[in-house]
Amino acid sequence: MKKKRPTLQDIADQVGATKMTVSRCLRAPETVSQGLRERIFSAAEKVGYIPNRAPDLLSRATSHSIGVLVPSLTNQVFADVIVGIEAYAEPAGYHLMLSHYGYSPELEERSLASLLSYNVDGIILSDRNHTQRSLRMLETAGIPVVEIMDTHRPPLQQAVGYDNVNAAFDMVSEMIRRGRRRVIYLGVRLDERTRQREQGYHQAMQAHALTPVALHSSQRSSYSVGSALLKQILSDYPEADGIFCTNDDVAVGAYFECQRQGIDVPGEMAIAGFHGHDVGQAMTPRLASVITPRQAIGEAAAKALLASIQGEAPAGNVIDLGYRIESGGTL
Amino acid sequence: MKKKRPTLQDIADQVGATKMTVSRCLRAPETVSQGLRERIFSAAEKVGYIPNRAPDLLSRATSHSIGVLVPSLTNQVFADVIVGIEAYAEPAGYHLMLSHYGYSPELEERSLASLLSYNVDGIILSDRNHTQRSLRMLETAGIPVVEIMDTHRPPLQQAVGYDNVNAAFDMVSEMIRRGRRRVIYLGVRLDERTRQREQGYHQAMQAHALTPVALHSSQRSSYSVGSALLKQILSDYPEADGIFCTNDDVAVGAYFECQRQGIDVPGEMAIAGFHGHDVGQAMTPRLASVITPRQAIGEAAAKALLASIQGEAPAGNVIDLGYRIESGGTL
DNA sequence: ACCGACCTTGTTACCGGTAACATAATAGTG
DNA sequence: CACTATTATGTTACCGGTAACAAGGTCGGT
């Protein structure tokens, strides 16, 4: 019942040639005589030929696709990064194979195995924590790897991103410079980046002889978690005069809660977020945030990866695209 | 230099068997004698064998992957849908191949060709407008197709979603029921769904003998577009007493602008959005919105697609998962 | 001791492109 | 016109799994 999809042979049969000639005609038309060429093209059109990457994938072990592993697709940060990756990779003829692993190294390992089984030509990873088996697989696969979002630690091969520790340090320092003394850190999830931001927060507080206080939620980041954490601060740390949030979702959620509670921002409470997402930048007052170059990171990562795939392998390369402190109207 | 990745033959060489035996051992261990089995497993571990889907893909033309085409990855709506798809497909052993096409049917066509060249076993499409060539390719590929997000028109094969026209009609009717008379429609982009919502808006206004007015922006949806459109309303249609926005981004942006301009919501201006995203549901007042079951749509689409792939083909099937009108605090 | 059932392993061929090489047809040159 | 250069097409083999079939080995029953 199910009709097989047309192959080169089907076209060849129609025009009385071999599939080799058809193959040549489709990839280098000028090497085939004009009459035959025209008949081949019209036959291809007629049977509805669709190229098939499977043989290439098998015989040359190359897929013209790159694997991208992100912890979450609903996290706007990674959506932006992916857009950047594709902006560079797609025009270069590379297809993206996306997987997400919900911040779990074990799931990352499984997703990685799956991607490798499709013979991806390169991999972009969004984390720096990998299982032993993951590292092993990457090694035996022998393909280029680029890690993104974190330039703080030495990379497997190459890394593109910014320094989370320094970014957090700078933002918190700015809050302190503006007179805040009891700034509290709000974290969600326990991924590497959240920890690094907390570390930068710690360093900044201690550099000014202030006492760091961190509040965490194990839930995934959301506005409502921000609201909940702010309520907790009001009851447990009423003396707080500022919060530094691990991302904008939490910060905006906390701001909404301040509105509800009638707390003046920034008068009574300073609020800073991370990443500079649209909501925070569109609302009034504008949310103070660390603006990260997410799309640029995606593009640079794709560029570095394709360069490696095409031969040049600048291993140990770290591209730091920096960040910008936006003080907005909430400091 | 670049070492090839290990194959079954490499394992076979180590243990003095043929690759056929190794193949059997990995997929049905009990059919191989115990001693050999143990040696094969340890050899596989030693060389770091990673399964290879390429041969399967070639000889059985099946990839155990499904192609997913969405107009945009940064649009939260589709991020949610994708999460739903993967929640069902991943445990079933299917990998997702994602592509986005920026709302352009021509790009959709290219992405589709690319997906088909990887021999995906099925396709999930997010639009109902396809080029002739796209339709042709889908037909010759002979694989199951599920269209999502719109149950208003008859599907290619199967569709999963909700009815945009009815949803818009219901929301606008509710606004009118609450006393609004000069409701304006705010649209962005010109994709099918936006047009359908406008259609529902028209029907509701005309059913109450009210004059429909629609404002459009050609930019992609964002908070700032919502703000800009609200400003335009204030200058061009000062008599407006409500806006129905094609999505929550626009609605929230418009709300922010009302705040800045000191316009009372809902007192002077009612605001309704579409989709029920987190921001709108977390802010105060809660944004009125049409809550759509995005993740459930993804799951149902994946389920329907895999059912078709596995043989049962309930063609012409339309699964309507409905929607819910949340009147929030902005009506 | 012999036959067949079964258990284990091996052999062959195939999937669909294309690189590499071979060959046929045509054109060009002294 | 013989001979080489050039162009146009065909042939073969390969990539890495596995289905289908073949074959050698073991064991139990009579």
XYZ file of C-alpha atoms (C1' of nucleotides) in Angstrom:
722
model
C 0.000 0.000 0.000
C 2.554 2.530 1.081
C 4.373 3.604 -2.040
C 8.117 3.831 -1.680
C 9.584 7.223 -2.232
C 11.234 7.745 -5.602
C 14.935 7.094 -6.021
C 17.495 8.057 -8.598
C 16.896 4.713 -10.226
C 13.261 5.588 -10.842
C 14.348 8.667 -12.719
C 17.001 6.706 -14.587
C 14.423 4.155 -15.736
C 12.210 6.905 -17.125
C 14.939 8.395 -19.297
C 16.829 5.232 -20.121
C 20.048 6.029 -18.325
C 21.821 4.780 -15.220
C 21.364 6.257 -11.772
C 24.975 7.403 -11.885
C 24.207 9.742 -14.742
C 21.150 11.017 -12.929
C 23.210 11.600 -9.813
C 25.739 13.591 -11.816
C 23.046 15.544 -13.540
C 21.504 16.684 -10.292
C 24.744 17.774 -8.702
C 26.686 19.013 -11.726
C 24.233 19.558 -14.575
C 26.871 20.907 -16.986
C 28.579 17.530 -17.161
C 25.564 15.944 -18.773
C 24.493 16.490 -22.383
C 21.733 18.973 -22.807
C 19.037 16.697 -24.154
C 19.472 14.101 -21.456
C 19.751 16.791 -18.828
C 16.371 18.218 -19.717
C 14.731 14.838 -19.738
C 16.264 13.990 -16.387
C 15.081 17.192 -14.777
C 11.571 16.798 -16.053
C 11.486 13.166 -14.983
C 12.741 14.164 -11.530
C 9.975 16.699 -11.327
C 7.450 14.167 -12.540
C 8.212 11.456 -10.005
C 8.671 14.049 -7.248
C 12.213 13.134 -6.346
C 13.347 14.130 -2.865
C 17.078 13.904 -2.084
C 18.051 11.233 0.381
C 20.828 11.818 2.853
C 20.905 8.272 4.132
C 23.532 6.909 1.705
C 25.837 9.817 2.376
C 25.351 9.376 6.029
C 26.330 5.768 5.714
C 29.184 5.914 3.263
C 30.791 9.136 4.324
C 29.577 9.164 7.923
C 28.619 12.772 7.486
C 25.138 14.105 7.922
C 25.429 17.834 7.366
C 23.648 18.241 10.620
C 24.776 19.434 14.008
C 23.447 18.330 17.343
C 22.353 20.932 19.842
C 21.742 19.995 23.446
C 19.960 22.505 25.636
C 18.599 22.002 29.140
C 15.214 23.468 28.277
C 13.344 24.695 25.250
C 10.849 26.783 27.164
C 13.646 28.774 28.691
C 13.763 31.888 26.561
C 17.529 32.027 26.937
C 18.058 28.896 24.938
C 15.378 29.733 22.423
C 17.407 32.848 21.614
C 20.646 30.898 21.423
C 19.078 28.393 19.060
C 17.886 31.168 16.794
C 21.474 32.402 16.676
C 22.860 28.971 15.916
C 20.438 28.403 13.120
C 21.009 31.876 11.693
C 24.555 30.781 10.979
C 24.190 27.051 10.392
C 21.198 26.982 8.113
C 22.679 29.147 5.322
C 25.791 26.969 5.546
C 23.630 23.964 4.687
C 23.580 22.407 8.120
C 20.477 21.126 9.767
C 19.903 21.342 13.509
C 19.067 18.307 15.587
C 17.753 19.596 18.879
C 17.436 17.800 22.152
C 16.697 18.960 25.627
C 17.479 17.167 28.814
C 15.772 19.015 31.627
C 18.994 19.917 33.433
C 19.794 16.271 34.099
C 23.270 14.973 33.165
C 21.850 11.469 32.817
C 19.290 12.646 30.299
C 21.996 14.639 28.591
C 23.918 11.417 28.181
C 20.964 9.665 26.598
C 20.246 12.550 24.288
C 23.884 12.702 23.328
C 23.923 9.022 22.412
C 20.845 9.561 20.330
C 22.367 12.503 18.487
C 25.587 10.612 17.842
C 23.637 7.668 16.450
C 22.490 10.029 13.715
C 26.091 10.789 12.822
C 25.885 14.483 13.566
C 28.981 16.290 12.352
C 29.386 18.367 15.495
C 27.798 19.051 18.859
C 26.892 22.162 20.803
C 26.493 21.612 24.527
C 24.935 24.055 26.955
C 26.420 22.736 30.130
C 29.837 22.061 31.502
C 28.891 19.133 33.682
C 28.886 15.848 31.817
C 28.811 12.235 32.894
C 31.872 10.065 32.395
C 30.100 8.154 29.677
C 29.160 11.370 27.925
C 32.791 12.436 27.854
C 33.761 9.021 26.640
C 31.238 9.114 23.816
C 32.348 12.530 22.703
C 35.898 11.305 22.587
C 35.256 8.147 20.609
C 32.896 9.956 18.279
C 35.810 12.190 17.385
C 33.684 15.147 16.361
C 34.035 18.830 17.229
C 32.304 20.063 20.359
C 31.496 23.609 21.415
C 30.249 24.432 24.894
C 28.210 27.567 25.346
C 27.058 30.011 28.014
C 30.026 29.731 30.320
C 33.579 30.851 29.821
C 34.571 30.528 33.448
C 36.033 27.059 33.298
C 38.390 25.540 30.735
C 36.463 24.028 27.824
C 36.439 20.508 26.479
C 37.475 21.845 23.097
C 36.000 25.272 22.572
C 33.657 27.496 24.543
C 31.558 30.522 23.675
C 29.754 32.647 26.197
C 30.363 35.040 29.035
C 31.543 34.827 32.595
C 28.624 34.257 34.956
C 30.686 34.832 38.062
C 31.988 38.193 36.915
C 28.593 39.259 35.597
C 26.942 38.572 38.946
C 29.811 40.250 40.756
C 29.449 43.385 38.656
C 25.693 43.643 39.065
C 25.776 43.138 42.815
C 28.663 45.589 43.125
C 26.561 48.146 41.310
C 23.711 47.575 43.747
C 26.083 48.062 46.648
C 27.611 51.141 45.049
C 24.127 52.622 44.954
C 23.762 52.139 48.670
C 22.187 48.726 49.137
C 23.526 46.804 52.081
C 21.234 43.846 52.592
C 20.993 42.327 49.158
C 19.615 38.800 48.972
C 20.273 36.288 46.228
C 17.316 34.402 44.755
C 18.120 31.182 42.992
C 16.088 28.465 41.297
C 17.148 25.039 40.153
C 20.645 24.000 40.858
C 22.318 24.181 37.517
C 25.891 25.250 37.136
C 25.142 28.800 36.010
C 22.902 29.548 38.965
C 25.684 28.431 41.257
C 28.209 30.575 39.457
C 25.997 33.614 39.772
C 25.615 32.929 43.446
C 29.380 32.714 43.676
C 29.779 36.147 42.052
C 27.138 37.501 44.425
C 29.059 36.098 47.366
C 32.312 37.613 46.197
C 30.744 41.040 45.759
C 29.073 40.987 49.162
C 32.185 39.822 50.912
C 34.322 42.360 49.091
C 32.225 44.977 50.875
C 32.102 43.156 54.187
C 28.377 42.483 53.776
C 26.617 39.315 54.807
C 25.423 37.198 51.899
C 22.027 35.543 52.189
C 20.750 33.170 49.537
C 17.233 31.844 49.049
C 16.536 28.936 46.755
C 13.578 27.242 45.209
C 13.857 23.783 43.761
C 11.088 24.512 41.292
C 11.835 25.527 37.780
C 12.088 29.213 37.167
C 8.810 31.095 36.775
C 7.086 34.312 37.725
C 5.190 32.636 40.494
C 8.388 31.302 42.046
C 9.653 34.900 42.087
C 6.493 36.007 43.850
C 6.740 33.195 46.357
C 10.361 33.916 47.131
C 9.640 37.585 47.656
C 6.910 36.721 50.148
C 9.396 34.539 51.962
C 11.842 37.434 52.155
C 9.195 39.731 53.602
C 8.549 37.325 56.421
C 12.041 35.963 57.024
C 14.280 38.916 56.129
C 12.206 42.077 56.529
C 15.380 44.139 56.659
C 16.312 43.263 53.040
C 16.768 46.283 50.760
C 17.550 44.541 47.496
C 17.356 41.244 45.645
C 19.568 39.855 42.925
C 17.717 37.162 41.014
C 19.269 34.374 38.993
C 17.091 35.373 36.066
C 14.471 37.787 34.864
C 11.517 35.500 35.401
C 12.147 35.427 39.104
C 12.881 39.151 39.186
C 9.694 40.102 37.369
C 7.655 37.753 39.554
C 9.157 39.403 42.609
C 8.378 42.820 41.184
C 4.748 41.867 40.617
C 4.572 40.764 44.240
C 6.036 44.083 45.384
C 3.308 45.837 43.419
C 0.660 43.740 45.125
C 2.158 44.344 48.572
C 2.538 48.054 47.949
C 6.299 47.940 48.303
C 8.053 50.786 46.500
C 10.584 49.681 43.899
C 13.320 50.834 43.991
C 12.579 53.013 47.047
C 12.195 50.205 49.539
C 13.490 47.338 47.478
C 15.961 47.166 44.623
C 15.477 44.361 42.112
C 17.947 43.014 39.597
C 17.560 40.129 37.185
C 19.665 38.298 34.653
C 19.577 38.075 30.839
C 17.599 41.175 29.949
C 14.496 39.527 28.544
C 11.770 41.447 26.792
C 9.254 41.638 29.651
C 11.665 43.275 32.019
C 12.930 45.692 29.411
C 9.417 46.644 28.298
C 7.831 47.239 31.674
C 7.931 50.417 33.715
C 10.141 50.768 35.632
C 12.582 48.940 33.385
C 14.102 45.978 35.155
C 17.766 46.175 36.092
C 19.427 43.168 34.505
C 22.595 41.677 33.141
C 22.104 41.789 29.397
C 23.625 38.711 27.798
C 24.325 38.382 24.059
C 22.380 35.174 23.615
C 21.820 35.242 19.905
C 25.418 36.299 19.259
C 26.560 33.380 21.377
C 24.554 31.024 19.197
C 26.030 32.463 16.031
C 29.584 32.430 17.322
C 29.170 28.868 18.548
C 27.870 27.701 15.187
C 30.672 29.526 13.421
C 33.339 27.989 15.632
C 31.808 24.548 15.291
C 31.568 24.654 11.510
C 35.128 25.892 11.305
C 36.220 22.868 13.291
C 34.133 20.552 11.162
C 35.706 21.995 8.048
C 39.172 21.291 9.291
C 40.603 24.194 11.212
C 40.584 23.127 14.829
C 41.506 25.907 17.212
C 41.225 23.731 20.292
C 41.244 25.350 23.690
C 39.654 28.360 22.148
C 37.433 30.464 24.394
C 35.300 33.221 22.926
C 34.019 35.606 25.575
C 31.219 37.802 24.256
C 30.763 39.675 27.500
C 27.619 41.210 28.963
C 26.200 44.594 29.789
C 24.855 45.871 33.094
C 21.487 47.553 32.563
C 20.566 49.429 35.709
C 17.060 50.209 34.474
C 14.693 51.781 36.971
C 14.660 49.164 39.695
C 17.995 49.861 41.389
C 44.296 11.814 12.232
C 40.602 11.639 12.977
C 39.917 8.168 14.236
C 36.832 6.560 12.822
C 34.147 5.711 15.274
C 33.984 2.052 16.285
C 31.733 -0.342 14.395
C 30.328 -3.743 15.125
C 33.214 -5.194 13.124
C 35.712 -3.674 15.554
C 34.009 -5.479 18.398
C 33.813 -8.679 16.372
C 37.544 -8.563 15.678
C 38.305 -8.249 19.361
C 36.351 -11.340 20.324
C 36.927 -13.413 17.201
C 33.378 -13.499 15.929
C 31.476 -11.988 13.040
C 29.663 -8.680 13.204
C 26.405 -10.548 12.751
C 26.882 -12.297 16.062
C 27.767 -9.006 17.705
C 24.673 -7.415 16.220
C 22.540 -10.213 17.611
C 24.213 -10.011 20.969
C 23.437 -6.332 21.362
C 19.802 -6.605 20.395
C 18.911 -10.041 21.760
C 21.587 -11.078 24.264
C 19.871 -14.328 25.196
C 20.443 -15.763 21.727
C 24.205 -15.712 22.211
C 26.152 -18.102 24.419
C 27.067 -16.724 27.785
C 30.844 -16.654 27.425
C 30.794 -14.927 24.102
C 28.103 -12.561 25.274
C 30.220 -11.365 28.151
C 33.262 -10.886 25.979
C 31.225 -8.962 23.429
C 29.758 -6.633 26.015
C 33.091 -5.883 27.560
C 34.669 -5.343 24.150
C 31.819 -2.998 23.225
C 32.448 -1.086 26.401
C 36.155 -1.034 25.732
C 36.009 0.381 22.226
C 33.197 2.745 23.194
C 30.666 1.527 20.684
C 27.900 3.956 19.789
C 24.931 2.622 17.815
C 24.638 3.864 14.279
C 21.269 4.567 12.764
C 22.581 5.183 9.283
C 22.299 1.609 7.966
C 18.771 1.272 9.254
C 17.913 4.552 7.743
C 19.207 3.351 4.436
C 17.962 -0.198 4.315
C 14.623 0.213 5.992
C 14.106 3.883 5.193
C 13.076 4.448 8.768
C 14.805 6.800 11.099
C 12.826 6.616 14.311
C 12.654 10.349 14.187
C 9.823 12.738 13.497
C 10.085 16.118 11.873
C 8.519 19.094 13.573
C 8.030 22.344 11.696
C 7.163 25.429 13.725
C 7.066 29.020 12.536
C 9.170 30.263 15.419
C 11.109 28.859 18.320
C 11.130 32.050 20.365
C 7.360 32.076 20.351
C 6.470 30.583 23.696
C 3.419 28.926 22.192
C 5.494 26.582 20.095
C 8.063 25.988 22.791
C 5.207 24.612 24.896
C 3.897 22.499 22.040
C 7.340 21.040 21.439
C 7.670 20.095 25.072
C 4.376 18.251 24.745
C 5.460 16.464 21.584
C 8.686 15.332 23.091
C 7.007 14.243 26.308
C 5.212 11.630 24.246
C 7.692 10.887 21.478
C 10.877 10.546 23.448
C 9.732 7.685 25.699
C 8.482 5.963 22.560
C 12.008 6.035 21.191
C 11.500 8.756 18.639
C 13.846 11.645 18.195
C 12.663 15.115 17.228
C 14.045 16.960 14.249
C 13.055 20.570 14.634
C 12.950 23.278 12.049
C 11.497 26.739 12.043
C 10.604 28.787 9.057
C 9.771 32.281 10.257
C 6.154 32.166 9.062
C 7.209 31.870 5.420
C 5.673 29.079 3.309
C 8.739 29.142 1.044
C 11.046 28.528 3.974
C 8.645 25.898 5.220
C 9.073 24.159 1.894
C 12.852 24.171 2.167
C 12.781 22.970 5.740
C 10.351 20.262 4.786
C 12.627 19.025 2.003
C 15.482 18.973 4.449
C 13.510 16.967 6.987
C 12.363 14.500 4.371
C 15.932 14.020 3.183
C 16.637 12.606 6.620
C 13.883 10.047 6.156
C 11.791 11.195 9.063
C 9.001 8.750 9.805
C 6.352 11.422 10.225
C 5.828 15.163 10.193
C 4.090 17.639 12.453
C 3.189 20.915 10.782
C 2.099 24.080 12.555
C 0.417 25.795 9.689
C -2.339 25.061 7.279
C -0.926 27.028 4.382
C 1.556 25.087 2.308
C 3.097 25.615 -1.098
C 2.138 23.321 -3.953
C 5.587 21.759 -3.856
C 5.270 21.142 -0.138
C 2.023 19.293 -0.655
C 3.602 17.347 -3.479
C 6.552 16.342 -1.329
C 4.343 15.218 1.494
C 2.382 13.091 -0.893
C 5.318 11.394 -2.577
C 7.064 10.922 0.748
C 4.054 8.893 1.794
C 4.483 9.497 5.500
C 1.924 10.458 8.127
C 1.315 14.153 8.702
C -0.370 15.896 11.614
C -1.253 19.562 11.523
C -1.574 21.402 14.796
C -3.080 24.530 16.314
C -6.057 24.849 14.050
C -9.123 22.682 13.773
C -11.147 25.162 11.761
C -10.320 23.855 8.328
C -10.273 20.262 7.069
C -6.885 18.674 7.622
C -4.448 17.142 5.151
C -4.591 13.907 7.132
C -5.081 14.661 10.801
C -5.291 17.823 12.863
C -4.980 18.575 16.564
C -5.745 21.915 18.126
C -8.597 24.237 18.834
C -10.792 26.571 16.868
C -9.244 30.033 16.639
C -12.328 31.591 15.139
C -14.627 30.355 17.877
C -12.138 31.195 20.598
C -11.872 34.784 19.418
C -15.621 34.975 19.013
C -16.184 33.802 22.574
C -13.672 36.180 24.110
C -14.949 39.212 22.252
C -18.540 38.227 23.056
C -17.603 38.148 26.716
C -16.131 41.637 26.440
C -19.314 42.854 24.819
C -21.461 41.098 27.406
C -19.606 43.064 30.061
C -20.561 46.276 28.395
C -17.750 47.107 25.997
C -18.917 48.634 22.760
C -15.806 49.919 21.008
C -13.471 46.959 21.108
C -10.501 47.122 18.769
C -8.565 44.151 17.428
C -4.773 44.268 17.581
C -2.967 41.970 15.195
C 0.666 41.319 14.375
C 2.154 39.376 11.511
C -0.167 37.966 8.986
C -0.206 34.318 9.739
C -3.297 32.238 9.389
C -4.157 32.090 13.057
C -4.065 35.850 13.477
C -6.456 36.161 10.573
C -8.770 33.572 12.037
C -8.868 35.390 15.344
C -9.678 38.578 13.540
C -12.463 36.730 11.787
C -13.913 35.589 15.120
C -13.628 39.130 16.398
C -15.508 40.414 13.351
C -18.264 37.888 13.771
C -18.743 38.795 17.434
C -18.814 42.524 16.768
C -21.230 42.171 13.895
C -23.460 39.836 15.859
C -23.982 42.757 18.226
C -24.225 45.361 15.478
C -20.958 46.935 16.569
C -18.341 48.344 14.227
C -15.152 46.288 14.017
C -11.854 48.131 13.867
C -8.574 46.301 13.381
C -5.055 47.604 13.834
C -2.078 45.699 12.532
C 1.637 45.793 12.871
C 3.852 43.995 10.400
C 6.515 43.473 13.031
C 6.809 40.255 14.891
C 4.901 40.077 18.121
C 6.519 41.724 21.136
C 5.716 43.808 24.176
C 6.934 46.951 22.461
C 4.606 46.382 19.524
C 1.751 46.162 22.003
C 2.823 49.478 23.524
C 3.147 51.115 20.131
C -0.270 49.895 19.015
C -1.881 51.173 22.191
C -0.370 54.615 21.596
C -1.786 54.548 18.112
C -5.222 53.749 19.495
C -5.051 56.640 21.917
C -4.390 59.069 19.110
C -6.536 57.541 16.352
C -9.404 55.956 18.286
C -9.686 57.783 21.622
C -13.236 56.462 22.041
C -12.025 52.820 22.296
C -13.052 51.047 25.493
C -11.407 47.676 24.943
C -8.779 45.805 22.946
C -8.633 42.197 21.931
C -5.037 41.251 21.129
C -3.927 38.397 18.924
C -1.650 37.220 21.726
C -0.502 37.902 25.243
C 2.721 39.656 24.287
C 0.801 42.411 22.591
C -1.757 42.541 25.379
C 0.847 42.830 28.127
C 2.754 45.462 26.150
C -0.467 47.421 25.768
C -1.144 47.051 29.481
C 2.314 48.400 30.333
C 1.593 51.381 28.123
C -1.719 51.980 29.898
C 0.168 52.006 33.178
C 2.600 54.588 31.836
C -0.199 56.745 30.467
C -2.223 56.493 33.655
C -5.122 54.761 31.930
C -7.224 52.680 34.291
C -7.504 49.009 33.356
C -10.176 47.774 33.189
C -12.005 50.973 34.168
C -11.248 52.938 31.047
C -9.848 50.171 28.907
C -10.467 46.444 28.861
C -7.615 44.247 27.638
C -7.743 40.653 26.466
C -4.962 38.497 25.098
C -4.570 35.029 23.693
C -2.873 31.855 24.960
C -2.671 32.549 28.682
C 1.081 32.816 29.056
C 2.803 33.030 32.406
C 3.438 36.773 32.474
C -0.166 37.689 31.999
C -1.374 35.127 34.507
C 1.191 36.179 37.123
C 0.718 39.928 36.966
C -1.858 41.989 38.823
C -4.441 42.446 37.514
C -4.410 39.046 35.879
C -4.685 39.355 32.140
C -7.893 38.203 30.483
C -6.901 35.627 27.919
C -7.954 32.606 25.929
C -6.149 29.746 27.618
C -5.021 27.215 25.044
C -3.874 23.666 25.882
C -0.535 23.934 24.119
C 1.326 21.127 25.778
C -1.667 18.812 25.490
C -1.820 19.617 21.796
C 1.799 18.573 21.421
C 1.193 15.313 23.212
C -1.974 14.503 21.290
C -0.264 15.338 18.005
C 2.663 13.062 18.793
C 0.305 10.313 19.863
C -1.755 10.576 16.698
C 1.356 10.678 14.531
C 2.989 7.663 16.114
C -0.275 5.748 15.823
C -0.284 6.467 12.108
C 3.362 5.514 11.777
C 2.640 2.243 13.505
C -0.070 1.398 11.096
C -3.466 2.575 12.240
C -4.297 5.508 10.025
C -7.409 7.334 11.136
C -7.257 9.811 8.270
C -9.503 12.827 8.366
C -9.320 12.732 12.111
C -9.635 16.046 13.929
C -8.915 16.276 17.627
C -10.255 19.458 19.167
C -8.806 20.109 22.594
C -10.752 23.295 23.147
C -9.799 26.386 25.101
C -10.868 28.250 28.185
C -11.845 31.898 28.553
C -10.020 33.443 31.500
C -11.558 36.799 32.262
C -8.872 37.723 34.777
C -8.943 41.272 36.072
C -8.613 43.247 32.878
C -12.123 42.966 31.524
C 24.234 -45.398 17.461
C 21.247 -42.599 14.781
C 17.793 -38.970 13.733
C 15.833 -34.881 14.340
C 15.143 -30.720 17.239
C 17.418 -27.056 18.789
C 20.958 -23.943 19.806
C 24.660 -21.166 18.214
C 27.302 -18.964 14.758
C 28.390 -17.807 9.904
C 27.344 -16.171 4.869
C 25.223 -13.438 1.609
C 22.768 -9.756 -0.002
C 20.604 -5.431 0.350
C 19.347 -0.511 1.184
C 20.750 4.440 -2.285
C 23.778 7.344 -3.342
C 28.572 8.432 -5.337
C 33.974 7.980 -5.791
C 36.904 5.871 -8.695
C 37.732 3.845 -12.603
C 36.597 2.051 -17.302
C 34.791 2.681 -21.685
C 32.445 4.545 -25.592
C 31.645 8.417 -28.525
C 33.088 12.634 -30.434
C 36.184 16.376 -31.574
C 40.571 18.150 -32.645
C 45.319 18.072 -34.699
C 49.299 17.388 -37.654
C 43.304 9.620 -41.844
C 45.520 7.968 -37.735
C 45.920 9.269 -33.108
C 45.281 11.693 -29.017
C 42.384 14.889 -26.099
C 37.949 15.590 -24.554
C 33.389 14.669 -23.386
C 29.571 11.638 -22.084
C 28.053 7.655 -19.988
C 28.439 3.095 -17.679
C 30.381 -0.357 -13.997
C 31.847 -1.665 -9.702
C 32.391 -1.327 -5.044
C 31.564 0.631 -0.678
C 29.586 2.520 3.668
C 27.313 -0.593 8.488
C 23.891 -2.764 10.115
C 20.547 -6.872 9.820
C 16.974 -10.173 7.406
C 17.034 -14.451 5.555
C 18.962 -18.446 5.089
C 22.718 -22.004 5.756
C 25.432 -24.841 8.450
C 27.950 -26.897 12.221
C 27.456 -28.615 16.965
C 25.032 -30.593 20.941
C 21.690 -33.222 23.110
C 17.860 -36.324 24.071
C 15.014 -40.071 22.825
C 14.416 -44.511 21.065
